[in-house]
């Protein structure tokens, strides 16, 4: 088999990927052995091994100890909706970030004071080392982990106010816009940058992924009159969710 200029292992991986996507190799089917790949494609053991590594890194197959490598079940991606709209009376960030408003999710959170590192200080336009309130969230859908989020708020804005703790007090869980409004800080803009990267080991452990799985990272920052008042990183498994934006037309 002639592979042209593309590395042989990528062409082998591409052909096997097509078989998986087309259903010729359905979920839970054992991937051809290294020897079978070598014979079928006329390549070396090294090329066959590297092709299998590509499919594993892409999350299409998984190794089972003592059994071999098998095609993984491919989840049907759900949408995670992102929108500047919030219903009257307020809503939790989790409810805003789900495509189906009827879905009732649950979450766990942990809040603590911390010092702003270089990246967070730049995003919040504060000095490195300034105190921030950091809140880590684990969101679940039908009991299954589906999203992680870490937010940072400068204590220069919220310190010693009723909204200093995002998930406690009369406005706990109401979201940044409503909480800030309660202390006369009017949020008038929000930016979001979406990127992708391999998930960190601790992220994938919580979210149920395997090493090499890609996650989507939504970097969000709320502004009040040009001043950043909150920034957050939202981490979502890329193989299970799609980020959908609903933007108003003016």
Coordinates of C-alpha atoms in Angstrom, one line a residue:
X1 CA 0.0 0.0 0.0
X2 CA 1.4 3.4 -1.0
X3 CA 1.0 6.1 1.5
X4 CA 2.5 9.1 -0.4
X5 CA 4.1 11.8 1.6
X6 CA 1.9 11.5 4.7
X7 CA 3.6 9.5 7.5
X8 CA 2.5 5.8 7.3
X9 CA 1.2 5.7 10.9
X10 CA -1.1 8.6 10.2
X11 CA -2.5 7.0 7.1
X12 CA -3.1 3.7 9.0
X13 CA -4.7 5.5 11.9
X14 CA -6.9 7.4 9.4
X15 CA -8.1 4.3 7.7
X16 CA -8.9 2.6 11.1
X17 CA -10.6 5.8 12.3
X18 CA -12.8 5.8 9.2
X19 CA -13.8 2.2 9.9
X20 CA -14.7 3.2 13.5
X21 CA -16.7 6.3 12.4
X22 CA -18.5 4.4 9.6
X23 CA -19.4 1.5 11.9
X24 CA -17.3 -1.2 10.3
X25 CA -15.6 -1.4 13.7
X26 CA -18.5 -0.8 16.1
X27 CA -18.2 0.0 19.8
X28 CA -16.7 -2.8 22.0
X29 CA -15.1 -4.4 19.0
X30 CA -11.5 -5.5 19.5
X31 CA -9.1 -3.4 17.4
X32 CA -7.0 -5.5 15.0
X33 CA -3.9 -6.7 16.6
X34 CA -0.5 -5.2 15.9
X35 CA 0.4 -8.2 13.8
X36 CA -2.9 -7.9 11.9
X37 CA -2.3 -4.2 11.2
X38 CA 1.2 -4.9 10.1
X39 CA 0.1 -7.6 7.6
X40 CA -3.0 -5.8 6.3
X41 CA -1.2 -2.5 5.6
X42 CA 2.2 -3.8 4.9
X43 CA 3.9 -1.7 7.6
X44 CA 6.4 -2.3 10.3
X45 CA 5.6 -3.1 14.0
X46 CA 6.6 0.5 14.9
X47 CA 4.1 2.0 12.4
X48 CA 1.3 -0.3 13.6
X49 CA 2.1 0.6 17.2
X50 CA 2.1 4.3 16.5
X51 CA -1.2 4.1 14.6
X52 CA -2.8 2.5 17.7
X53 CA -1.4 5.2 19.9
X54 CA -3.0 7.8 17.7
X55 CA -6.4 6.3 18.0
X56 CA -6.0 5.9 21.8
X57 CA -4.9 9.5 22.2
X58 CA -8.0 10.6 20.2
X59 CA -10.2 8.7 22.6
X60 CA -11.5 6.3 19.9
X61 CA -10.1 3.2 21.5
X62 CA -9.2 2.0 25.0
X63 CA -6.8 -0.6 26.3
X64 CA -8.2 -3.3 28.6
X65 CA -5.6 -5.0 30.8
X66 CA -4.8 -8.5 29.6
X67 CA -7.4 -8.4 26.8
X68 CA -6.4 -6.0 24.1
X69 CA -7.5 -2.7 22.6
X70 CA -11.2 -2.0 22.0
X71 CA -13.4 0.6 20.2
X72 CA -14.9 2.9 22.8
X73 CA -18.6 3.8 23.0
X74 CA -19.0 7.2 21.4
X75 CA -21.3 9.4 23.4
X76 CA -23.8 11.7 21.6
X77 CA -22.6 15.2 22.5
X78 CA -24.9 17.4 24.5
X79 CA -24.9 21.2 24.1
X80 CA -23.7 23.5 26.8
X81 CA -25.5 26.8 26.1
X82 CA -23.7 30.1 26.6
X83 CA -25.8 33.2 26.6
X84 CA -25.9 36.7 28.1
X85 CA -29.6 36.2 28.8
X86 CA -30.7 35.4 32.4
X87 CA -34.3 34.9 33.4
X88 CA -36.1 37.4 35.6
X89 CA -35.4 36.6 39.3
X90 CA -31.9 35.3 38.6
X91 CA -30.6 31.8 37.9
X92 CA -27.6 29.8 38.9
X93 CA -24.7 29.8 36.5
X94 CA -25.2 26.0 36.0
X95 CA -28.8 26.5 34.8
X96 CA -27.6 29.2 32.4
X97 CA -24.9 27.0 31.0
X98 CA -27.2 24.0 30.1
X99 CA -28.9 23.7 26.7
X100 CA -32.1 22.3 28.2
X101 CA -33.6 24.6 30.8
X102 CA -35.6 21.7 32.2
X103 CA -32.5 19.8 33.2
X104 CA -31.9 20.0 36.9
X105 CA -28.2 19.7 37.6
X106 CA -26.4 19.6 40.9
X107 CA -23.1 21.0 42.0
X108 CA -20.5 21.1 44.7
X109 CA -18.4 24.1 45.5
X110 CA -15.5 25.0 47.7
X111 CA -14.5 28.7 48.4
X112 CA -11.3 30.0 49.8
X113 CA -9.1 33.1 49.8
X114 CA -6.0 33.0 47.7
X115 CA -3.3 35.2 46.2
X116 CA -3.6 36.1 42.6
X117 CA -0.9 34.5 40.4
X118 CA 0.5 36.1 37.3
X119 CA -2.2 34.9 34.9
X120 CA -5.2 35.7 37.1
X121 CA -3.8 39.0 38.2
X122 CA -3.5 40.0 34.5
X123 CA -7.1 38.9 33.8
X124 CA -8.4 40.8 36.8
X125 CA -6.2 43.9 36.2
X126 CA -4.8 43.6 39.7
X127 CA -1.3 43.2 41.2
X128 CA 0.3 39.8 41.6
X129 CA -0.3 38.6 45.1
X130 CA -3.5 40.6 45.7
X131 CA -6.1 38.7 47.6
X132 CA -8.9 37.0 45.6
X133 CA -11.8 34.8 46.5
X134 CA -11.4 31.5 44.6
X135 CA -14.3 29.1 44.2
X136 CA -14.0 25.7 42.6
X137 CA -17.1 23.9 41.3
X138 CA -17.9 20.4 40.2
X139 CA -21.2 20.3 38.2
X140 CA -23.1 17.1 37.7
X141 CA -25.9 16.1 35.2
X142 CA -28.1 13.2 36.3
X143 CA -25.5 12.5 38.9
X144 CA -22.6 12.2 36.4
X145 CA -19.7 14.8 36.5
X146 CA -19.9 17.0 33.4
X147 CA -18.1 20.2 34.0
X148 CA -15.5 21.9 36.2
X149 CA -15.2 25.6 36.9
X150 CA -12.9 27.8 38.9
X151 CA -13.7 31.4 39.5
X152 CA -11.7 34.3 41.0
X153 CA -13.1 37.6 42.3
X154 CA -10.9 40.4 43.6
X155 CA -11.5 41.0 47.3
X156 CA -10.9 44.7 46.6
X157 CA -14.4 44.6 45.1
X158 CA -16.3 42.1 47.2
X159 CA -14.4 42.0 50.5
X160 CA -16.4 42.7 53.6
X161 CA -19.7 42.8 51.7
X162 CA -22.7 40.5 51.9
X163 CA -21.6 38.9 48.6
X164 CA -18.0 38.1 49.5
X165 CA -18.8 34.3 49.5
X166 CA -20.4 33.4 46.1
X167 CA -22.4 30.4 47.3
X168 CA -23.4 31.7 50.7
X169 CA -25.7 34.4 52.1
X170 CA -29.0 35.8 50.7
X171 CA -27.6 35.9 47.1
X172 CA -25.6 32.7 47.2
X173 CA -25.7 30.9 43.9
X174 CA -27.5 33.7 42.1
X175 CA -24.6 34.4 39.7
X176 CA -22.1 37.2 39.2
X177 CA -24.4 39.8 37.7
X178 CA -27.0 39.7 40.5
X179 CA -24.5 39.5 43.3
X180 CA -22.5 42.5 42.0
X181 CA -25.7 44.5 41.4
X182 CA -26.4 44.1 45.2
X183 CA -23.3 46.0 46.0
X184 CA -23.9 48.7 43.3
X185 CA -21.4 47.2 40.9
X186 CA -23.2 47.0 37.5
X187 CA -21.9 44.3 35.2
X188 CA -22.2 45.6 31.6
X189 CA -20.0 43.3 29.6
X190 CA -18.7 39.7 29.5
X191 CA -16.1 38.2 27.3
X192 CA -15.5 34.5 26.7
X193 CA -12.6 32.8 24.9
X194 CA -12.9 29.2 24.0
X195 CA -9.9 26.9 23.5
X196 CA -9.0 23.2 23.6
X197 CA -6.2 21.3 25.3
X198 CA -5.4 17.9 26.7
X199 CA -7.1 17.5 30.0
X200 CA -5.0 17.6 33.2
X201 CA -4.8 14.3 35.0
X202 CA -6.8 15.6 38.0
X203 CA -9.5 17.0 35.7
X204 CA -9.9 13.8 33.8
X205 CA -9.9 11.8 37.0
X206 CA -12.9 13.8 38.2
X207 CA -14.7 14.0 34.8
X208 CA -14.3 10.4 33.9
X209 CA -11.9 10.8 31.0
X210 CA -8.7 8.9 30.2
X211 CA -5.2 10.4 29.6
X212 CA -5.0 12.2 26.3
X213 CA -8.7 13.2 26.2
X214 CA -9.2 16.8 25.1
X215 CA -11.2 19.3 27.1
X216 CA -12.8 22.6 26.1
X217 CA -11.8 25.5 28.2
X218 CA -14.1 28.6 28.4
X219 CA -12.2 31.6 29.8
X220 CA -14.8 34.0 31.0
X221 CA -14.5 37.5 32.5
X222 CA -17.2 39.9 33.7
X223 CA -16.6 43.6 33.5
X224 CA -18.2 46.6 35.2
X225 CA -17.4 49.9 33.4
X226 CA -14.3 48.3 32.0
X227 CA -13.1 46.9 35.3
X228 CA -12.8 43.1 35.6
X229 CA -14.8 41.9 38.6
X230 CA -14.8 38.2 38.1
X231 CA -12.9 35.7 35.9
X232 CA -13.4 32.0 35.5
X233 CA -12.2 28.9 33.7
X234 CA -14.9 26.4 32.7
X235 CA -13.6 23.0 31.8
X236 CA -15.8 20.7 29.7
X237 CA -15.1 17.2 28.2
X238 CA -14.8 17.8 24.4
X239 CA -16.1 14.3 23.5
X240 CA -19.3 14.7 25.4
X241 CA -20.3 18.3 25.0
X242 CA -20.5 21.1 22.5
X243 CA -20.5 24.8 23.4
X244 CA -23.4 26.6 21.8
X245 CA -23.7 30.4 21.8
X246 CA -26.9 32.4 21.7
X247 CA -26.1 35.9 20.9
X248 CA -28.6 38.8 20.6
X249 CA -28.8 40.7 17.3
X250 CA -28.8 44.5 17.8

